[in-house]
Coordinates of N, CA and C and ligand atoms in Angstrom, one line a residue:
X1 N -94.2 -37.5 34.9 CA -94.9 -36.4 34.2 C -94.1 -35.2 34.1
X2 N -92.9 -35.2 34.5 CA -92.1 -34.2 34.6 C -92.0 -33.4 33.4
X3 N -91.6 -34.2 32.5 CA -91.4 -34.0 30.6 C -92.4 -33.3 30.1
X4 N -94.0 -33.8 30.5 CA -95.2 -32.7 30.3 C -95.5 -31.8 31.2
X5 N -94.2 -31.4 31.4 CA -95.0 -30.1 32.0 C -94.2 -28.7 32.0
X6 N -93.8 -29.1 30.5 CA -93.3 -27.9 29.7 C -93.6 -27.5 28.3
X7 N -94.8 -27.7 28.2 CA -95.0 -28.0 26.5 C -95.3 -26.6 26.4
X8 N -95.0 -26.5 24.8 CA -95.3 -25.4 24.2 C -95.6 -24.5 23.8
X9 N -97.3 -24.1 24.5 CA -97.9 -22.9 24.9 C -97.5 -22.4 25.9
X10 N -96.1 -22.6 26.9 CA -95.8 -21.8 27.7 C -95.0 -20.9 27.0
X11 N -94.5 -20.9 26.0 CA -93.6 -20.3 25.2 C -94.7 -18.9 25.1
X12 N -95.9 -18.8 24.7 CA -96.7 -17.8 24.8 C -96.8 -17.2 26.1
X13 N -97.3 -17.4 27.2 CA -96.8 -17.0 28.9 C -95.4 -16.5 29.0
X14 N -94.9 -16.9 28.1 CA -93.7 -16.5 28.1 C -92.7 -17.2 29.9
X15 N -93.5 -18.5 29.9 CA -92.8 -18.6 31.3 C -91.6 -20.3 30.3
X16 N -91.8 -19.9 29.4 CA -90.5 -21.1 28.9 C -89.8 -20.4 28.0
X17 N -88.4 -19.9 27.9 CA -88.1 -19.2 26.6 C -87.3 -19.7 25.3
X18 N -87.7 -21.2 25.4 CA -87.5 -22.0 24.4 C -87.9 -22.1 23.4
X19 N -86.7 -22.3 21.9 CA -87.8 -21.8 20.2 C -87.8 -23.2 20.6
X20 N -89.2 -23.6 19.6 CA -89.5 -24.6 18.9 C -89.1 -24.8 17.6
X21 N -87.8 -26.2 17.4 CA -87.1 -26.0 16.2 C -87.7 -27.4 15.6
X22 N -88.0 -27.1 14.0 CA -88.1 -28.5 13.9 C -87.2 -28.4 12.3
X23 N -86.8 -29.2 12.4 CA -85.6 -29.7 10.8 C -86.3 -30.4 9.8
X24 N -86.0 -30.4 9.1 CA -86.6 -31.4 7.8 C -85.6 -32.3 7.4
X25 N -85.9 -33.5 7.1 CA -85.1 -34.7 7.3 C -85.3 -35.4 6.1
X26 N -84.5 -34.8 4.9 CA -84.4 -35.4 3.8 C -83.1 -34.4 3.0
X27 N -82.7 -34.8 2.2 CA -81.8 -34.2 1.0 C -82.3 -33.8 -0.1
X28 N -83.6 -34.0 0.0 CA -83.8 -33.4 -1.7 C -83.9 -31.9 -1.6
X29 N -83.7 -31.3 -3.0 CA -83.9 -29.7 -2.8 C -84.8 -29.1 -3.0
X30 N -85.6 -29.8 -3.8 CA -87.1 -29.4 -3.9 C -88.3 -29.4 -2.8
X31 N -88.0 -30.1 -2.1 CA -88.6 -30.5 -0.9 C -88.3 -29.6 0.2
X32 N -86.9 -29.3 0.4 CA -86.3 -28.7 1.4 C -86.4 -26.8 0.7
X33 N -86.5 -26.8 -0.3 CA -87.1 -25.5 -0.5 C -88.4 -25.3 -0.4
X34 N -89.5 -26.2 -0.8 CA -90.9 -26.0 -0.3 C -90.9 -25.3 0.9
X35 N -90.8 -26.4 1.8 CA -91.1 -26.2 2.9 C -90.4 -24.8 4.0
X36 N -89.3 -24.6 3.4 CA -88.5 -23.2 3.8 C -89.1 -22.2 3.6
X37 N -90.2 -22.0 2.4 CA -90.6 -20.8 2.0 C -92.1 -20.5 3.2
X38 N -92.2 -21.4 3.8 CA -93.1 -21.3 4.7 C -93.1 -20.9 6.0
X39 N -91.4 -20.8 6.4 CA -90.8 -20.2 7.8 C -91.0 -21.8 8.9
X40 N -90.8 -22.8 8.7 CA -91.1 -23.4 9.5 C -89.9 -24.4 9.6
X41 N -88.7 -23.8 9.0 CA -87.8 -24.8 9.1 C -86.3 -24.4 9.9
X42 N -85.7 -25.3 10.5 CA -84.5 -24.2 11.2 C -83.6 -25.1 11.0
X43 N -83.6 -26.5 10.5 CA -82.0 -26.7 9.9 C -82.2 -28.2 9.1
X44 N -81.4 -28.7 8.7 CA -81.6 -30.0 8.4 C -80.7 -31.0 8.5
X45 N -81.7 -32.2 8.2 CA -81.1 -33.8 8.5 C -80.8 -34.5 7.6
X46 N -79.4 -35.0 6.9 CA -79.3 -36.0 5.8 C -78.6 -37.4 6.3
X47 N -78.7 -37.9 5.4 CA -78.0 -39.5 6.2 C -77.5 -39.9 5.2
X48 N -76.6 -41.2 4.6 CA -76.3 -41.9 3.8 C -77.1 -42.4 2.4
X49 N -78.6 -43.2 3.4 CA -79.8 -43.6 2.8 C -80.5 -42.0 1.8
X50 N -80.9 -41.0 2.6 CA -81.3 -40.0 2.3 C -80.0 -39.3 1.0
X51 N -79.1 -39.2 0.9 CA -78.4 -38.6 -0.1 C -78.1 -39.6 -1.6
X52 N -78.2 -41.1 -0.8 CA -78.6 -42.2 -2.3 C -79.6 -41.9 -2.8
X53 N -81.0 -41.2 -2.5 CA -81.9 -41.1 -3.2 C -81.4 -39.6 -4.2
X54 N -81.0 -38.6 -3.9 CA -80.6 -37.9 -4.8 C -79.2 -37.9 -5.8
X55 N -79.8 -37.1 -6.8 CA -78.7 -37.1 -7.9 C -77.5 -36.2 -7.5
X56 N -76.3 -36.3 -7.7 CA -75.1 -34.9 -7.7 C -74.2 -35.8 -6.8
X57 N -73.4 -35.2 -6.2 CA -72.2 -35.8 -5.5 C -72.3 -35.0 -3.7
X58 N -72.1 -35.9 -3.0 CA -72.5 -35.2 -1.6 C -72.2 -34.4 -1.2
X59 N -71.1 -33.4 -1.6 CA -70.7 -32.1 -1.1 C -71.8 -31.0 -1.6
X60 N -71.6 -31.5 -2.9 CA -72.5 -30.3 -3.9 C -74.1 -30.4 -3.1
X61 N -74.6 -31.6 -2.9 CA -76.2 -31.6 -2.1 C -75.7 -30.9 -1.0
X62 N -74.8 -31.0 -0.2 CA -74.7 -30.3 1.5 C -74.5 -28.6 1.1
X63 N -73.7 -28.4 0.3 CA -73.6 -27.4 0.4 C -74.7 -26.0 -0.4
X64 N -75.5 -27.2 -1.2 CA -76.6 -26.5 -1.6 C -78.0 -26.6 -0.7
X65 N -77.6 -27.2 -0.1 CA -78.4 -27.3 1.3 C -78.4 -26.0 1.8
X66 N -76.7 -25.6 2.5 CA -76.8 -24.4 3.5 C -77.1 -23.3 2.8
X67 N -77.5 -22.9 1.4 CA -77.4 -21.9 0.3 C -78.8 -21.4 0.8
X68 N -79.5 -23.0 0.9 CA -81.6 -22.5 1.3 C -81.8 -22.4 2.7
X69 N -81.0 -22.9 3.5 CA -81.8 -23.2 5.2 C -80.8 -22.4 5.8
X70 N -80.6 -21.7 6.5 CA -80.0 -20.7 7.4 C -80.2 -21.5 9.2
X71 N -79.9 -22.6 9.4 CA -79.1 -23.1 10.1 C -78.8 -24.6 10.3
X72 N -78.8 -25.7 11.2 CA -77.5 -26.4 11.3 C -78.0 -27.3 10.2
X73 N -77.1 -27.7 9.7 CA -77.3 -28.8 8.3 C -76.4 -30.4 9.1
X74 N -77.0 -31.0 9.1 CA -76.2 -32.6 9.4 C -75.5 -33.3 7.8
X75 N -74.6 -33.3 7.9 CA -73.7 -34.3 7.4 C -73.5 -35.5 7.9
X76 N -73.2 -36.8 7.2 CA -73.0 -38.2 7.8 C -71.6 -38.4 7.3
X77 N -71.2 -39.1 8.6 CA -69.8 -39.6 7.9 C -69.7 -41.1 7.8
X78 N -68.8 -42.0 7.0 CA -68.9 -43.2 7.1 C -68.3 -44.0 7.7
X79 N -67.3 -43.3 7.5 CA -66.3 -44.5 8.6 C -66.5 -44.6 9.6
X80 N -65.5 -45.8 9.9 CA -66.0 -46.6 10.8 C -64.9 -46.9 12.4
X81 N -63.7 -45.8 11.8 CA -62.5 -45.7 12.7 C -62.6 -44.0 13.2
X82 N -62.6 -44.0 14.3 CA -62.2 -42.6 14.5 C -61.2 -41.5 14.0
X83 N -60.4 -41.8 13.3 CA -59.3 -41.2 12.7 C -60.2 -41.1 11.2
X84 N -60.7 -41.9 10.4 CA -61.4 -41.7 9.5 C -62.3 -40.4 9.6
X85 N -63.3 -40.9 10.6 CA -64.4 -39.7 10.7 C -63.8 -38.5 10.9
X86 N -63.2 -38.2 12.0 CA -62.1 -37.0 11.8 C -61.7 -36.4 10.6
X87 N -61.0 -37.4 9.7 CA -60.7 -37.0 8.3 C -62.0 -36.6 7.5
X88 N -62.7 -37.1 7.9 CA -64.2 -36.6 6.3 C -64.9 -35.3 7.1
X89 N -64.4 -35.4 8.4 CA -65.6 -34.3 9.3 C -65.1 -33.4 9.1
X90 N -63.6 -32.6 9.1 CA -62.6 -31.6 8.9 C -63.4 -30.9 7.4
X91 N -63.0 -31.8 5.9 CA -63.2 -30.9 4.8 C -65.1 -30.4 5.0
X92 N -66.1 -31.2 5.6 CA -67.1 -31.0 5.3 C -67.3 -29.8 6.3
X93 N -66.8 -29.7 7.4 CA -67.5 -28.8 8.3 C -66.7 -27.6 7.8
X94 N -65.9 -27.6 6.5 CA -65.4 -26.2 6.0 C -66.3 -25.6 4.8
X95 N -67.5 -26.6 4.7 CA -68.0 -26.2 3.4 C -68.9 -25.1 3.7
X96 N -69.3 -24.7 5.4 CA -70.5 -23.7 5.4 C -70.2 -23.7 7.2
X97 N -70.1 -22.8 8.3 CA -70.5 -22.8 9.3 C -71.3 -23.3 9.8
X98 N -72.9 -23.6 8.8 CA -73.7 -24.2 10.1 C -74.0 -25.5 10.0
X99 N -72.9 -26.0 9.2 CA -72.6 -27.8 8.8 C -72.1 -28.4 10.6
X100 N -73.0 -29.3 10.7 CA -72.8 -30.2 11.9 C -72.3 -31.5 11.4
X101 N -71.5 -32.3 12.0 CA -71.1 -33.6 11.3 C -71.8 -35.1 12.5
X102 N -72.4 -35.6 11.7 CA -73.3 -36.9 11.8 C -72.4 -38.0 12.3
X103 N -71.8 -37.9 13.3 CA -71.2 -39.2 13.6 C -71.7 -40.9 15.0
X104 N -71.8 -41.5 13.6 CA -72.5 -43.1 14.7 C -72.2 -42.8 15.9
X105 N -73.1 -43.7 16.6 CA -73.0 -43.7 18.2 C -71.9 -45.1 18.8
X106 N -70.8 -45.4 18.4 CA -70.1 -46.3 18.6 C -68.8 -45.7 19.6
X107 N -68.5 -46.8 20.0 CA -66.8 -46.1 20.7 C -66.0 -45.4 19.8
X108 N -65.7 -46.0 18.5 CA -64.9 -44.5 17.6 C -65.5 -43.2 17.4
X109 N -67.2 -43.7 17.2 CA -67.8 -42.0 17.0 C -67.1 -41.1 18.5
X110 N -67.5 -42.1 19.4 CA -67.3 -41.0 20.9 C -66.0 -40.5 20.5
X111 N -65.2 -41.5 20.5 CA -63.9 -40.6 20.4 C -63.4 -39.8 19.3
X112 N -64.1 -39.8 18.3 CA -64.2 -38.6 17.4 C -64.8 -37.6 17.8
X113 N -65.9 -37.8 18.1 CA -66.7 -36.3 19.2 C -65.9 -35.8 19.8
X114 N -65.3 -36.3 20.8 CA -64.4 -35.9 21.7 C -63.1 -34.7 21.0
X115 N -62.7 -35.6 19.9 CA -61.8 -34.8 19.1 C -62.5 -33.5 18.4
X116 N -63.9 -34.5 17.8 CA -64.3 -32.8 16.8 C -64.6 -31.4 17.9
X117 N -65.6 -32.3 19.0 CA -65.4 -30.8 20.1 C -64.2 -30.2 20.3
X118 N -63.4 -30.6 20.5 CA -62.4 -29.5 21.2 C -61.7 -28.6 19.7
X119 N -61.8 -29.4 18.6 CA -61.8 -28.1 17.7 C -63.2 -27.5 17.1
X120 N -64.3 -27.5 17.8 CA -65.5 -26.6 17.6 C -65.9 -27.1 16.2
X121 N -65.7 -28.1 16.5 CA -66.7 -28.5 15.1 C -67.5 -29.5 15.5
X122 N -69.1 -28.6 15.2 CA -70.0 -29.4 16.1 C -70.9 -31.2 15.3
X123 N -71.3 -31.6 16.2 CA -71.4 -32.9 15.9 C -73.5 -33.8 16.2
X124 N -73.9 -34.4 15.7 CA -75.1 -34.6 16.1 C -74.6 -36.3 16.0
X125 N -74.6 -36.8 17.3 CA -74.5 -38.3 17.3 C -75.9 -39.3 16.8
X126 N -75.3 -40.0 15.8 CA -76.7 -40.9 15.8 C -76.6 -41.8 15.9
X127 N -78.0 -42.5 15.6 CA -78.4 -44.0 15.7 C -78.4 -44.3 17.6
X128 N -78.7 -43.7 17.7 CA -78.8 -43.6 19.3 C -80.6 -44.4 19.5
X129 N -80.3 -45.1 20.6 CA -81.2 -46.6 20.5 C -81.6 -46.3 22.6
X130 N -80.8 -46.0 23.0 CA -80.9 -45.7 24.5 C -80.3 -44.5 25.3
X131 N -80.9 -44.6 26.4 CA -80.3 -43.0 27.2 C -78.8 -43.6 28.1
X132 N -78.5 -44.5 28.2 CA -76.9 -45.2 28.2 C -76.5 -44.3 27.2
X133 N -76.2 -44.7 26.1 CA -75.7 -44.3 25.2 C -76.0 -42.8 25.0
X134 N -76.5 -42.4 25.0 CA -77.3 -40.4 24.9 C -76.3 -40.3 26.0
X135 N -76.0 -40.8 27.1 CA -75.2 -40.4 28.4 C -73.7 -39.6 27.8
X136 N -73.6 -41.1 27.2 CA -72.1 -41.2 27.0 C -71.5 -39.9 26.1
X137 N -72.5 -39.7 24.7 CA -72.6 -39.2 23.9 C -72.6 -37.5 24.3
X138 N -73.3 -37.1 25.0 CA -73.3 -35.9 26.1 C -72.0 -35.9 26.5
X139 N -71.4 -36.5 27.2 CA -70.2 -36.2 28.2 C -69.2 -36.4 27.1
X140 N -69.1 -37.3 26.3 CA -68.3 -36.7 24.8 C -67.9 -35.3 23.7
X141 N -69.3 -34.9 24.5 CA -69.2 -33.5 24.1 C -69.9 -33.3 22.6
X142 N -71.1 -33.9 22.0 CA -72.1 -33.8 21.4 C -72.6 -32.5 21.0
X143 N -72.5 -32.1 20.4 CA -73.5 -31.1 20.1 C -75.6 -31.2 20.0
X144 N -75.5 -32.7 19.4 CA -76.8 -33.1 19.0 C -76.8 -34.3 19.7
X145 N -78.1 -35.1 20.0 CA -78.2 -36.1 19.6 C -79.4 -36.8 18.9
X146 N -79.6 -37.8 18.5 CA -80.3 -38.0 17.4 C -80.9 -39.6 18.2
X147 N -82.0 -39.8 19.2 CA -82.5 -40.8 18.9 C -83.9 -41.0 18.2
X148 N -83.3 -42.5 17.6 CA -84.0 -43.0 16.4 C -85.8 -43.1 16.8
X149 N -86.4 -42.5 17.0 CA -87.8 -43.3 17.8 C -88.5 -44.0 16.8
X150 N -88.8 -43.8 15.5 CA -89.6 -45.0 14.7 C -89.0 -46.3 14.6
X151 N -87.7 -46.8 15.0 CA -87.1 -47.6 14.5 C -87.3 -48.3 15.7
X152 N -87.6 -47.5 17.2 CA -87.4 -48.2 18.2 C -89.4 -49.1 18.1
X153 N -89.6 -48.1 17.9 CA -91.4 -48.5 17.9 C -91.6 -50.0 17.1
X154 N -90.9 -49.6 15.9 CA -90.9 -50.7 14.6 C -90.0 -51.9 15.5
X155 N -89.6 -52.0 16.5 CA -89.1 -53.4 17.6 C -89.8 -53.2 18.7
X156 N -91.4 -52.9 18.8 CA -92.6 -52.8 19.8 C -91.9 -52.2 21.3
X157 N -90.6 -51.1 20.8 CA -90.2 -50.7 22.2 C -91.1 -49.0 22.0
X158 N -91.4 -48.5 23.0 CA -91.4 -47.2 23.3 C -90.8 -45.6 22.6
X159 N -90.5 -45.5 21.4 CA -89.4 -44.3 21.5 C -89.9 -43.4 22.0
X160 N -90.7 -42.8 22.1 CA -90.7 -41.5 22.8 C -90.6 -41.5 24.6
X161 N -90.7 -43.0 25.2 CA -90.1 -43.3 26.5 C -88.5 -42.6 26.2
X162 N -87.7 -43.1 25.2 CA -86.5 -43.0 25.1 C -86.0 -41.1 25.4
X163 N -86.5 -40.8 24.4 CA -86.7 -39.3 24.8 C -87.1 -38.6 26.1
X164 N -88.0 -39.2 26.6 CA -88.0 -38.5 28.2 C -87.2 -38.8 28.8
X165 N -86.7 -40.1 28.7 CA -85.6 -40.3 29.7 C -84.0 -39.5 29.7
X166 N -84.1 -39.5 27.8 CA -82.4 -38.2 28.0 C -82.9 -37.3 28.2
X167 N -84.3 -36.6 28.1 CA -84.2 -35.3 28.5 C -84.2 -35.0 30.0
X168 N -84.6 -36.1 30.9 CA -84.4 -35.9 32.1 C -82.7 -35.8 32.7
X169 N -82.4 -36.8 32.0 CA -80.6 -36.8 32.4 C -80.5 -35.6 31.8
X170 N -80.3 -35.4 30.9 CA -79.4 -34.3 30.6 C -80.2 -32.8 31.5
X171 N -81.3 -32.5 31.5 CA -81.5 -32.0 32.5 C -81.0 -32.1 33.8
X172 N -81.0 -33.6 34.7 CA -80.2 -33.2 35.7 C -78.9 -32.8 36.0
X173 N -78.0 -32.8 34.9 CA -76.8 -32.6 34.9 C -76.1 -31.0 33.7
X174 N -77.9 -30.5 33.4 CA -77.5 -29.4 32.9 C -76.6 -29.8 31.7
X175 N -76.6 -30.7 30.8 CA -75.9 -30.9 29.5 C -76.4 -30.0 28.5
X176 N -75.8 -29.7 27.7 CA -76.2 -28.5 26.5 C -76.1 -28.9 25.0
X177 N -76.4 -30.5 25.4 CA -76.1 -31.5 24.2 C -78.1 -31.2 23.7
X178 N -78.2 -30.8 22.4 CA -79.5 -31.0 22.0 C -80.4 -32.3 21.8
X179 N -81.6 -32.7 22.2 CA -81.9 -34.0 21.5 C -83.0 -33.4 20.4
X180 N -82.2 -34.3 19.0 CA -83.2 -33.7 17.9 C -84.4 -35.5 18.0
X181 N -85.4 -35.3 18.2 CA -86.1 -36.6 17.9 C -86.3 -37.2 16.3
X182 N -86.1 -38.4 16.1 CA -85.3 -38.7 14.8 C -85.9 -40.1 14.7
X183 N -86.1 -39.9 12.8 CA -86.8 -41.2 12.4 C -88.2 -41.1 12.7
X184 N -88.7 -39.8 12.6 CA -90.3 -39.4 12.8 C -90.9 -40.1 11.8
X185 N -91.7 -41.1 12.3 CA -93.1 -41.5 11.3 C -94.2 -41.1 10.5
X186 N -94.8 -40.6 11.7 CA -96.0 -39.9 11.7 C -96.5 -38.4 12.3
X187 N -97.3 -38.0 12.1 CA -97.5 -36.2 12.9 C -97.6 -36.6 14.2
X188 N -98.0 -37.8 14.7 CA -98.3 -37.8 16.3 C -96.6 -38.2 17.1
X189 N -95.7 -38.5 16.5 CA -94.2 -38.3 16.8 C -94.2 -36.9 17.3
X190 N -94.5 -36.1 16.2 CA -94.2 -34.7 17.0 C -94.9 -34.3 17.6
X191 N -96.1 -34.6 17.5 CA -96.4 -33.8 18.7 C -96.2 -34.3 20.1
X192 N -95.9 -35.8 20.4 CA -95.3 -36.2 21.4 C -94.0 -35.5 21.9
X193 N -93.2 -35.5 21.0 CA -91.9 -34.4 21.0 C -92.2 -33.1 21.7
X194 N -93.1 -32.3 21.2 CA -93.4 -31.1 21.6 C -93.9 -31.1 23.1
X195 N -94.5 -32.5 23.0 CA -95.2 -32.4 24.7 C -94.0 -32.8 25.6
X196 N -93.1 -33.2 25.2 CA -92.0 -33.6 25.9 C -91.1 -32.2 26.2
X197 N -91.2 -31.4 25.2 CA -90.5 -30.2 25.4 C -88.9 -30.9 24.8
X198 N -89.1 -31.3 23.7 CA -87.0 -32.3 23.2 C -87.2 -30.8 22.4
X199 N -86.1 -30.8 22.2 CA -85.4 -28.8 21.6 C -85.6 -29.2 20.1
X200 N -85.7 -30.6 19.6 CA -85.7 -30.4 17.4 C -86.4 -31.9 17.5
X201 N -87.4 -31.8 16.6 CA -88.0 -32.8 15.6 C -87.5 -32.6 14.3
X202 N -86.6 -33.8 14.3 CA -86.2 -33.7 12.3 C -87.2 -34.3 11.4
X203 N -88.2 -34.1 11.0 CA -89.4 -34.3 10.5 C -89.5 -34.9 8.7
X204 N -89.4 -36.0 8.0 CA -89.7 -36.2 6.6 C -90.9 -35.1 6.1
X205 N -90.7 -35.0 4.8 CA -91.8 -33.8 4.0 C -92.7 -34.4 4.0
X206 N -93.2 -35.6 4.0 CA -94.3 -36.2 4.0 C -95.2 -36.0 5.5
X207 N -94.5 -36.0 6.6 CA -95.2 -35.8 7.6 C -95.2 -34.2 8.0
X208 N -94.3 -33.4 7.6 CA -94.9 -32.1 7.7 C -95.9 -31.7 6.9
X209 N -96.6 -32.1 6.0 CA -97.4 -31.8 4.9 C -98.9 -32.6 5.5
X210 N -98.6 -33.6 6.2 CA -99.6 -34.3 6.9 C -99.6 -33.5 8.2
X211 N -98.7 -33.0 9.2 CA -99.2 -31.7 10.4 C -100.2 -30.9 9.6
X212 N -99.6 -30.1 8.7 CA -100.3 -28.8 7.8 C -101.7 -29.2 7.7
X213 N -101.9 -30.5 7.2 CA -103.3 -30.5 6.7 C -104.2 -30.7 7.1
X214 N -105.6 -30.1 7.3 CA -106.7 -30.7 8.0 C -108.0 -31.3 7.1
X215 N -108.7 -31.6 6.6 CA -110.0 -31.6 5.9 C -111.1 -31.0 6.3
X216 N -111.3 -30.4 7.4 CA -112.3 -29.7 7.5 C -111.7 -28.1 7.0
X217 N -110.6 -27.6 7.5 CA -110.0 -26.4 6.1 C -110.2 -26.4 5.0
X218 N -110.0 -27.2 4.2 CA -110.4 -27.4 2.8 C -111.7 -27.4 2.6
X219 N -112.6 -28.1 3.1 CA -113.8 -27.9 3.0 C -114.6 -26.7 3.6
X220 N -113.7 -26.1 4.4 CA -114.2 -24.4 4.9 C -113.8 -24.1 3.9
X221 N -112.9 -23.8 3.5 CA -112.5 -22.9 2.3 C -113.4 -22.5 1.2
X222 N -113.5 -24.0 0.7 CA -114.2 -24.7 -0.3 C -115.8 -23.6 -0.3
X223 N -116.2 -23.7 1.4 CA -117.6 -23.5 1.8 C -117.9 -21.6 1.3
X224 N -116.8 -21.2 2.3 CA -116.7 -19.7 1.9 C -116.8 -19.5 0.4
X225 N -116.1 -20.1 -0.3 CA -115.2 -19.5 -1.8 C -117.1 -19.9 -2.4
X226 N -117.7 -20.8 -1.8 CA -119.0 -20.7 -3.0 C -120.3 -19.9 -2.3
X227 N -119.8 -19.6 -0.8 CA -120.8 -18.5 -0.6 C -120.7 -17.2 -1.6
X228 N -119.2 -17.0 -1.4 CA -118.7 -15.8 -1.8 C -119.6 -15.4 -3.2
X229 N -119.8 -16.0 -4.2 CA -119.8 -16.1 -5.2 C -121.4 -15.5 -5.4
X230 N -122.1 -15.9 -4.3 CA -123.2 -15.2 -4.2 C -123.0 -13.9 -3.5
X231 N -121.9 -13.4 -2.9 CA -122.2 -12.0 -2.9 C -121.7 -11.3 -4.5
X232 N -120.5 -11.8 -5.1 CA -120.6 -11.5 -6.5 C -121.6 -11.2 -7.4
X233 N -122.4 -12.1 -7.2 CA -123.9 -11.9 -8.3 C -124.6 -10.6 -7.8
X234 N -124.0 -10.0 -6.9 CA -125.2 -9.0 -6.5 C -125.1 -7.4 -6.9
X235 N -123.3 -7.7 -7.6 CA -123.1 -6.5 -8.0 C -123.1 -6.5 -9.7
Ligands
E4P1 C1 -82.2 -38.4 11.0 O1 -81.3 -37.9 11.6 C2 -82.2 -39.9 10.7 O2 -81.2 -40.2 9.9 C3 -83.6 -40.3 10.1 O3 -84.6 -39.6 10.9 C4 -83.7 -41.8 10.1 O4 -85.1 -42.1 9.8 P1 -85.6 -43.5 9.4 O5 -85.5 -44.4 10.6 O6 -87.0 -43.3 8.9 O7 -84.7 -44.0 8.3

């Protein structure tokens, strides 16, 4: 129970002084400007899959990215050799300071991490499946990490077990590797996250729009806006 028992509203007690960050996890720009104009966004998540669905060339989407959201932007790289990723991670993390580079959770990613850390060019490991691997990924010198939780759910395993358990390691060892929770399905993903106290939910626009919404709101609204109407008639 350790995990719950830092959630959220202590940030109001002011006895936790942790922001609550949550990313938006898509490339489109219409989407990723919506939701910015609402203050609820602090960086974002793109992938391979996520930038096929948009039109333009992937620099021009990343760096029209950092133009709307004011902090960390993920980039993916492809390769599949550590010398590769290095090469694609260099020109991209020059396109904007708060560009992070997306590199697999494999032995070449580690040892690209390893390389991009020591020139400060920060990194969000993904496709991370276990806290083995979150381990390794940490002591590589990570800036992020990224496990998948709907993907683990969709193979009847647990993800958000997965997440308590890096946040306990890396807690006991004081790592300052972030876990962003990734591959959110549903609103109850995050709020699992939040009760876990994990530092970023990278969230699809479809499930922030489903947090936002309630039906009994609408139908308050709805309720007010036709009282109102009878104080209208009275003037
Ligand atoms: C974000 O970093 C991931 O790429 C993304 O959340 C994966 O989500 P999916 O499992 O729904 O494709």
């Amino acid at each position: 129970m350790q995990g719950l028992s830092e959630p959220w509203h202590l940030l109001r007690k002011g006895r936790a002084n942790k922001k609550v960050k949550i990313f938006i996890d898509t490339a489109n720009i219409e989407e990723i400007r919506q939701m910015n104009k609402l203050g609820i966004i602090d960086g974002v998540t793109t992938n391979p899959t996520l930038i096929s669905k948009e039109k333009g060339d992937f620099k021009s989407i990343i760096k029209e990215i950092t133009e709307i959201v004011d902090g960390p932007i993920s980039a993916e790289v492809i390769s599949l050799d550590a010398e590769g990723m290095v090469d694609e991670a260099r020109p991209l993390s020059r396109i904007h300071k708060n560009i992070n580079i997306k590199i697999p959770l494999t032995q070449e990613g580690l040892k690209a991490v390893k390389i991009l850390s020591r020139e400060r060019i920060k990194t969000n490991v993904t496709l991370c499946f276990s806290a083995s691997q979150a381990l390794l990924a940490a002591k590589a010198g990570a800036t992020f990490i990224s496990p998948f939780i709907g993907r683990l759910d969709d193979i009847s395993q647990n993800g958000m077990d997965l997440v308590r358990d890096i946040k306990e390691i890396y807690k006991n060892y004081s790592f300052k590797t972030e876990i962003i929770v990734a591959s959110v399905r549903h609103p109850l993903h995050v709020l699992e996250a939040a009760k876990i106290g994990a530092d970023i939910a990278t969230v699809p626009y479809k499930v922030l729009t489903q947090l936002l919404k309630h039906p009994l709101t609408d139908i308050g609204i709805e309720r007010f806006l036709n009282d109102w109407k009878k104080v209208e008639g009275r003037s």
